[in-house]
Short mmCIF file of C-alpha atoms in Angstrom, two decimals:
data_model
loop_
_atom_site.label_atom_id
_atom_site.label_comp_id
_atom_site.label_asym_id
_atom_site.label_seq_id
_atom_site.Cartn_x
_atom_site.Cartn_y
_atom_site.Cartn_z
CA UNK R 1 13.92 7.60 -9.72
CA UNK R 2 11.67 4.14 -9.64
CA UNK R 3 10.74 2.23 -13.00
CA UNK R 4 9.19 -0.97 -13.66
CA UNK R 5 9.86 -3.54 -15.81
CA UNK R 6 9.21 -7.08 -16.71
CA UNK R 7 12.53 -9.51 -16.58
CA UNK R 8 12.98 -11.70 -20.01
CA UNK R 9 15.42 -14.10 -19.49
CA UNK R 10 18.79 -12.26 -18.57
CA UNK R 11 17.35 -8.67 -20.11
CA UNK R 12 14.91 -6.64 -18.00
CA UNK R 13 11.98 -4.70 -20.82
CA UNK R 14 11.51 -1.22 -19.06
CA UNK R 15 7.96 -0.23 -19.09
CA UNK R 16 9.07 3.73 -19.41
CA UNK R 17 11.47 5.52 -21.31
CA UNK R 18 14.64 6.80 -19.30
CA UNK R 19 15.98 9.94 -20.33
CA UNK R 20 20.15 8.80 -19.93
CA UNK R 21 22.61 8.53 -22.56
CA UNK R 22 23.24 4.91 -23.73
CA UNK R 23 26.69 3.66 -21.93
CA UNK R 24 25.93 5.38 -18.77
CA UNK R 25 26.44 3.25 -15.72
CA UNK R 26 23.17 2.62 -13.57
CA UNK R 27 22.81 0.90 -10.51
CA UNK R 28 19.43 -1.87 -9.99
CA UNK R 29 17.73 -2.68 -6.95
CA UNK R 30 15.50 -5.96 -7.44
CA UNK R 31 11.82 -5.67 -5.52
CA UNK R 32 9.39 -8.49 -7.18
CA UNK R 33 5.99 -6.79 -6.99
CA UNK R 34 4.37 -8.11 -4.10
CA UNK R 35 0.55 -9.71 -4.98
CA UNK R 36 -2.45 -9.11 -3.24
CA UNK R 37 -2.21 -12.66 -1.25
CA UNK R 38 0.99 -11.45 0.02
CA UNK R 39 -0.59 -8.03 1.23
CA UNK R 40 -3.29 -10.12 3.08
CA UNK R 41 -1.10 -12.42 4.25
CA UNK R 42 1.24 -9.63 5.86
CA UNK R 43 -2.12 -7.56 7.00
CA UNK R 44 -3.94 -10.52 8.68
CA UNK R 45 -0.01 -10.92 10.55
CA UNK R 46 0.07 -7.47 11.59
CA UNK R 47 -3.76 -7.58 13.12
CA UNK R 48 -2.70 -10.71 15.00
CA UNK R 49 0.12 -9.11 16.68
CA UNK R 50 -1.36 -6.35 17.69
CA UNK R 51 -3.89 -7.97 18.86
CA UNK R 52 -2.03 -10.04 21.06
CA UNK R 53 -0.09 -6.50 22.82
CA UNK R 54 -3.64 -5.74 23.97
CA UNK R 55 -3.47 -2.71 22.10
CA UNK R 56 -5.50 -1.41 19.05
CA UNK R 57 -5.40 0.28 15.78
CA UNK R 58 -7.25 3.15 17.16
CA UNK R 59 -7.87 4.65 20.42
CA UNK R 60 -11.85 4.13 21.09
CA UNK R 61 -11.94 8.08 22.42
CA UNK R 62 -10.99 9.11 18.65
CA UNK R 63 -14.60 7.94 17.10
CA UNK R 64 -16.50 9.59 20.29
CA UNK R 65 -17.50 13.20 18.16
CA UNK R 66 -16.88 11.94 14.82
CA UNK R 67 -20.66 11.76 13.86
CA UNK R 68 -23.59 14.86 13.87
CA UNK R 69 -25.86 14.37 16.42
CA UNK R 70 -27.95 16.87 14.93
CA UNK R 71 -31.36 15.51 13.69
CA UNK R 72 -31.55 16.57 9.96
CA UNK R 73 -33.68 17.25 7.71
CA UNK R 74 -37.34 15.55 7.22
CA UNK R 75 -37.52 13.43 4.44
CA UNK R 76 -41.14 12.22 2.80
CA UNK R 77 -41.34 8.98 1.58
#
């Protein structure tokens, strides 16, 4: 089970209500929600990298049938 909450000094507020007895022994794992600059950050690392194996994202052959050929319909403007 995940759950989020917001630390207040030496308490942490949780943003859902658990369904456990009080008393009962839990155990907490401590991820800081990661921002958006961070996600860039770690995308724009992850592009570089790959870039420099020579490699990419997507093999070119994948894209090769993706789109109709077929002429469609007339439109009047």
């Amino acid at each position: 089970m995940q759950i989020q909450g917001i630390k207040r000094g030496q308490h942490i507020e949780l943003l859902e209500v658990l369904d456990i007895p009080d008393g009962a022994l839990v155990s907490l794992e401590v991820v800081p929600e990661r921002s958006p600059t961070l996600w860039w950050q770690a995308l724009s690392k992850m592009r570089t990298e790959i870039e420099a194996t020579g490699e990419g994202l997507v093999d070119d052959l994948f894209f090769i049938d993706l789109r109709d050929h077929q002429p469609g319909r007339d439109v009047e403007l």
